[in-house]
Amino acid sequence: MSEMMKAIVVGRLGPPDVMEVREIPVPQPGEGEIRIEVEAVGINFADVLAVAGEYLTRTRVPYTPGMEFAGIVESLGEGVSNVQVGQRVACLGGSGALAKYAVAKAAAVIPVPGNFTGAQAAAFPVSYFTAYHGLKTLGRAQEGEWVLVQAAAGALGTASVQLAKAMGLNVIAMASTEEKLQLARDLGADVTLLQDDPDRVQKVRDAAGGKGVPLILEVVGGRRFQESLDMAAGQGRIIVIGNASREEAHLRPVELMKRNLTVTGLWLVSLMNDREATMSAAQALTTLVASGKVTPQVGPTYALNESVRAFQDLLDRKTTGKVVIEPGR
Ligand code: NDP
């Protein structure tokens, strides 16, 4: 194998066009690690924020983005016995996947259902685990309840709509275009609303029986966060998962008191340290995947040298489903 490979390198923080294709050394797997030939990398909004230096953790440069990916195990480091060369695996966490090869801890690989393509495997972990935790672990959704899913045609949004329907919830889906709302309906959303509908607060409250929505997956933030409070039912739960608007949001705790609202933060990275929550999410998701009730929605796919465009399209709200980059293309 050649010792150099093509990879995306971020040398300084900024908008997507700071990313460059460079030749870098092929990484060597250490003890307990494996090297994977990367088939597909799931691009999350978090990747865009990390490149901009706006993520929840500090981004150290230079680095190669790519935290969620799938590929074929190519070589094993010392002491690895739980995976075999030639096996398709998915990985989550860290960085470095926007390259021909990436190294991961063997203990942390996620088995891939036999019927998933590489792109589907790369589109699954972040969105589906986050959606599950938002709806169930933290959201405590009950069958028959209404849930509001924002950015419903995106990666997390499509996962949330599918999972919510599979759990027997009624879904109100919001998105910015009619085309995106159609995708949400195709996935089972019961009520769909344009994100900029001037009467959206009242329409959401009416859709959920006039009393507001008991569960909201909040991913837009900024001014929209206040609207989520207004859309919530008494004793409603608002799960704060994202801030796609990148605007400041303000919360006056007294407002929560008036209607007994609960606002809960969710960050998948820290929840992954909760072994019990992760195991029960994995078990539930495995069953749902096997039943065919949930299938990752792969959105647009790009070659490695189109990474800037992939990130920019995600940022510009042009994409639906999970944006995937295929380094081997
Ligand atoms: P998406 O595929 O959902 O893409 C982002 C979407 O956000 C856009 O398509 C757009 O949908 C919506 N959006 C709303 N307002 C804006 C805005 N002002 N600028 C840009 N986009 C906007 O991405 P992801 O699935 O990766 O992430 C969705 C959200 O969930 C993000 O906020 C992300 O940070 C968060 N997230 C958080 C996780 C956690 O652990 N806390 C894990 C996974 C995701 P539309 O055009 O329909 O409004």
XYZ file of C-alpha atoms and ligand atoms in Angstrom:
377
model
C 0.000 0.000 0.000
C 1.234 3.527 -0.710
C 2.165 5.414 2.431
C 0.371 8.588 1.500
C -3.344 9.097 0.911
C -5.765 11.833 -0.057
C -7.557 13.457 2.853
C -9.413 16.641 3.709
C -7.360 18.897 5.942
C -8.587 21.920 7.891
C -5.582 24.155 8.544
C -7.516 27.094 10.007
C -11.058 27.456 11.296
C -13.693 29.090 9.138
C -16.401 28.496 6.545
C -16.424 25.218 4.572
C -13.985 26.524 1.942
C -11.106 26.399 4.431
C -11.099 22.624 3.763
C -8.435 21.409 1.342
C -7.615 18.080 -0.261
C -4.051 17.166 0.712
C -1.765 14.123 0.648
C -1.155 12.954 4.228
C 0.411 9.792 5.677
C -1.793 6.704 5.908
C -2.590 6.279 9.649
C -1.220 3.190 11.409
C -3.494 1.230 13.753
C -2.054 0.980 17.279
C -2.834 -1.614 19.911
C -6.571 -2.311 20.067
C -7.179 -0.312 16.879
C -8.177 -1.159 13.324
C -7.621 0.542 9.992
C -10.697 0.930 7.837
C -10.938 1.679 4.138
C -13.562 4.389 4.295
C -16.608 3.820 2.077
C -18.886 6.582 3.306
C -18.792 9.459 5.796
C -21.982 10.870 7.301
C -21.742 14.652 7.467
C -23.523 16.233 10.396
C -24.303 19.859 11.171
C -21.787 19.349 13.977
C -19.025 18.888 11.365
C -19.852 22.276 9.850
C -19.780 23.858 13.325
C -16.489 22.112 14.179
C -14.790 23.417 11.021
C -16.070 26.898 11.927
C -14.764 26.534 15.501
C -18.311 26.852 16.854
C -18.903 23.336 18.171
C -19.409 22.366 21.823
C -15.795 21.223 22.054
C -12.736 23.153 20.877
C -11.506 22.222 17.377
C -7.739 21.802 17.226
C -6.168 22.407 13.811
C -4.816 21.013 11.610
C -7.260 18.151 11.518
C -9.213 15.916 9.165
C -12.994 16.075 9.764
C -15.274 13.045 9.680
C -16.695 11.646 12.930
C -19.269 9.178 11.595
C -18.347 6.690 8.905
C -18.571 3.183 7.546
C -16.089 1.066 5.670
C -14.294 -2.211 5.327
C -11.770 -3.343 7.939
C -8.408 -3.374 6.126
C -5.914 -4.231 8.868
C -5.841 -4.988 12.583
C -3.613 -3.527 15.275
C -2.179 -5.687 18.001
C -4.595 -7.528 20.277
C -7.722 -7.086 18.147
C -9.969 -10.139 17.993
C -13.538 -8.815 17.866
C -13.511 -7.819 14.178
C -12.153 -9.411 11.031
C -10.393 -8.017 7.987
C -12.983 -7.612 5.222
C -15.879 -6.924 7.606
C -18.043 -3.811 7.091
C -18.266 -1.708 10.241
C -19.558 1.703 11.258
C -17.751 4.050 13.650
C -18.729 7.095 15.637
C -16.633 9.661 17.443
C -13.316 11.361 16.951
C -12.352 12.675 13.533
C -10.265 11.745 10.520
C -12.745 9.909 8.298
C -12.629 12.276 5.315
C -9.755 10.267 3.889
C -9.061 7.006 2.094
C -8.259 5.267 5.400
C -9.197 5.959 9.008
C -8.193 4.343 12.275
C -10.704 3.521 15.022
C -10.787 1.702 18.331
C -11.844 -1.895 17.658
C -13.930 -1.959 20.853
C -16.023 0.970 19.664
C -17.073 -0.240 16.216
C -20.764 -0.606 15.533
C -21.880 -3.749 13.669
C -23.700 -2.973 10.414
C -26.995 -4.694 9.552
C -26.447 -6.957 6.526
C -29.026 -5.115 4.431
C -27.392 -1.672 4.859
C -25.200 -0.133 2.172
C -22.032 1.655 3.295
C -23.821 4.987 2.866
C -26.772 3.857 4.992
C -24.401 2.572 7.683
C -22.657 5.962 7.745
C -26.010 7.742 7.900
C -27.292 5.840 10.905
C -25.493 6.228 14.271
C -25.632 9.964 15.051
C -29.115 10.684 13.757
C -30.882 7.572 15.028
C -29.283 7.435 18.473
C -29.948 11.152 18.930
C -33.546 10.821 17.743
C -34.100 7.850 20.047
C -32.692 9.648 23.077
C -34.678 12.785 22.245
C -37.944 10.927 21.917
C -37.553 8.214 24.512
C -34.602 8.429 26.928
C -35.043 12.131 27.677
C -38.372 12.866 25.980
C -40.226 10.004 27.711
C -42.634 9.845 24.756
C -45.822 7.884 25.298
C -47.727 6.123 22.526
C -50.453 8.371 21.105
C -48.755 11.635 22.156
C -48.004 14.465 19.745
C -44.405 15.430 18.993
C -43.105 18.417 17.034
C -40.077 17.690 14.842
C -38.233 20.733 13.461
C -36.019 20.544 10.345
C -38.002 17.374 9.686
C -36.437 16.598 6.294
C -32.851 16.742 7.553
C -30.764 13.855 8.814
C -31.924 14.048 12.421
C -35.401 15.135 11.327
C -36.056 12.166 9.033
C -34.755 9.801 11.710
C -37.003 11.474 14.291
C -40.114 11.263 12.103
C -39.506 7.582 11.346
C -38.793 6.644 14.949
C -41.700 8.674 16.298
C -44.114 6.940 13.938
C -42.630 3.538 14.784
C -43.243 4.365 18.481
C -46.908 5.191 17.800
C -46.609 8.970 18.189
C -48.440 11.629 16.190
C -45.972 13.826 14.349
C -46.098 17.504 13.439
C -43.222 18.148 11.048
C -41.798 21.581 10.246
C -39.363 22.395 7.450
C -38.518 25.286 5.167
C -39.878 24.116 1.803
C -42.864 22.209 0.409
C -40.501 19.606 -1.044
C -39.074 18.956 2.423
C -42.571 18.713 3.897
C -43.475 16.136 1.239
C -40.528 13.994 2.351
C -41.747 14.238 5.959
C -45.241 13.159 4.857
C -43.752 10.259 2.883
C -42.101 9.126 6.115
C -45.418 9.262 7.958
C -45.701 12.778 9.432
C -49.358 13.451 10.300
C -49.305 17.257 10.045
C -46.757 19.343 8.145
C -46.119 23.076 8.378
C -43.763 25.468 6.667
C -41.216 26.803 9.116
C -42.101 30.383 8.088
C -45.877 29.996 8.126
C -47.021 33.250 9.771
C -49.598 31.399 11.900
C -47.284 28.548 12.852
C -47.586 28.865 16.634
C -51.383 28.710 16.606
C -51.445 26.016 13.888
C -49.104 23.774 15.886
C -51.163 24.260 19.048
C -54.380 23.528 17.121
C -52.938 20.422 15.460
C -52.178 18.958 18.858
C -55.789 19.280 20.045
C -55.679 23.015 20.791
C -53.611 22.621 23.939
C -50.119 22.671 22.495
C -47.567 19.928 21.963
C -46.394 17.742 24.850
C -42.976 17.007 23.301
C -40.794 19.205 21.084
C -37.437 18.293 19.533
C -35.846 21.746 19.308
C -32.987 22.034 16.825
C -33.258 25.565 15.417
C -32.765 27.739 18.530
C -32.494 31.526 18.537
C -35.830 33.304 18.176
C -37.448 29.964 17.339
C -36.730 28.709 20.847
C -39.217 31.221 22.266
C -41.775 29.921 19.786
C -41.185 26.394 20.973
C -42.091 27.524 24.481
C -45.289 29.043 23.063
C -46.120 25.863 21.119
C -45.643 23.566 24.114
C -48.552 22.156 26.094
C -48.724 22.596 29.868
C -46.190 20.218 31.460
C -44.629 19.920 27.984
C -41.066 18.713 27.466
C -38.740 20.612 25.147
C -35.589 18.730 24.265
C -32.874 21.136 23.144
C -30.779 19.241 20.604
C -29.368 21.907 18.326
C -29.011 25.528 17.390
C -28.995 25.439 13.579
C -29.870 29.158 13.437
C -26.584 29.889 15.293
C -28.493 32.706 17.036
C -28.563 33.330 20.792
C -31.666 32.103 22.578
C -32.934 33.538 25.855
C -34.797 31.695 28.535
C -36.615 33.314 31.456
C -37.022 30.529 34.002
C -40.233 32.076 35.301
C -41.847 31.273 31.967
C -41.265 27.589 32.610
C -43.004 27.908 35.982
C -46.205 29.335 34.533
C -46.971 26.226 32.482
C -44.802 23.675 34.309
C -42.562 23.227 31.267
C -39.375 21.177 31.231
C -36.416 22.115 29.041
C -33.794 19.372 28.743
C -30.487 19.509 26.872
C -29.304 16.563 24.794
C -25.773 15.987 23.536
C -25.182 12.543 22.078
C -21.446 12.652 22.786
C -21.917 12.874 26.541
C -24.920 10.522 26.568
C -22.744 7.841 24.957
C -20.929 7.602 28.304
C -24.200 6.413 29.852
C -23.817 2.728 29.105
C -27.331 1.777 30.190
C -28.972 4.425 27.997
C -26.757 3.502 25.040
C -27.465 -0.213 25.381
C -31.217 0.221 25.592
C -31.193 2.597 22.607
C -29.088 0.109 20.624
C -31.433 -2.743 21.483
C -34.548 -0.802 20.485
C -32.956 0.484 17.274
C -31.721 -2.978 16.284
C -35.262 -4.320 16.616
C -36.723 -1.448 14.594
C -34.132 -1.827 11.822
C -34.757 -5.578 11.656
C -38.511 -4.963 11.386
C -37.915 -2.678 8.391
C -39.716 0.206 10.167
C -36.714 2.506 9.992
C -34.291 2.962 7.111
C -31.644 5.685 7.083
C -32.449 8.380 4.536
C -29.276 8.892 2.533
C -29.401 12.339 0.971
C -27.000 13.760 -1.598
C -23.658 11.961 -1.939
C -20.365 13.639 -2.879
C -16.799 12.619 -3.758
C -13.947 13.593 -1.408
C -12.913 16.507 -3.609
C -16.487 17.844 -3.414
C -16.379 18.107 0.400
C -16.534 21.917 0.446
C -19.726 21.820 -1.618
C -21.189 19.071 0.607
C -20.615 21.160 3.753
C -21.858 24.350 2.081
C -25.037 22.650 0.793
C -25.777 21.404 4.323
C -25.202 24.866 5.746
C -27.350 26.463 3.021
C -30.283 24.137 3.844
C -30.194 22.616 0.354
C -30.051 18.995 1.515
C -32.484 16.396 2.810
C -31.615 13.196 4.664
C -27.985 12.578 5.570
C -25.260 14.208 3.500
C -22.712 11.501 2.641
C -19.174 11.813 1.272
C -17.681 8.743 -0.421
C -13.853 9.002 -0.393
C -13.412 5.993 -2.685
C -15.477 7.497 -5.496
P -29.779 18.556 8.983
O -29.630 17.544 7.939
O -31.044 18.577 9.772
O -29.499 19.982 8.369
C -29.705 21.136 9.124
C -31.135 21.681 8.921
O -31.382 22.675 9.901
C -31.350 22.395 7.606
O -31.605 21.535 6.533
C -32.522 23.282 7.921
O -33.748 22.619 7.657
C -32.447 23.485 9.443
N -32.273 24.907 9.755
C -33.142 25.648 10.399
N -32.718 26.890 10.529
C -31.536 26.950 9.938
C -30.612 27.994 9.726
N -30.845 29.249 10.154
N -29.486 27.697 9.066
C -29.246 26.446 8.625
N -30.109 25.420 8.810
C -31.245 25.684 9.448
O -28.547 18.439 10.016
P -28.325 17.421 11.217
O -29.302 16.333 11.195
O -26.873 17.107 11.264
O -28.579 18.340 12.502
C -29.840 18.922 12.754
C -29.748 19.672 14.075
O -29.618 18.732 15.129
C -28.540 20.611 14.170
O -28.922 21.723 14.954
C -27.516 19.767 14.888
O -26.547 20.534 15.540
C -28.421 18.981 15.838
N -27.864 17.700 16.285
C -27.499 17.611 17.597
C -27.039 16.433 18.117
C -26.750 16.377 19.577
O -26.132 15.413 20.062
N -27.162 17.355 20.341
C -26.826 15.241 17.273
C -27.296 15.419 15.903
C -27.770 16.619 15.449
P -35.001 23.520 7.118
O -34.477 24.159 5.863
O -36.071 22.546 6.878
O -35.308 24.490 8.219
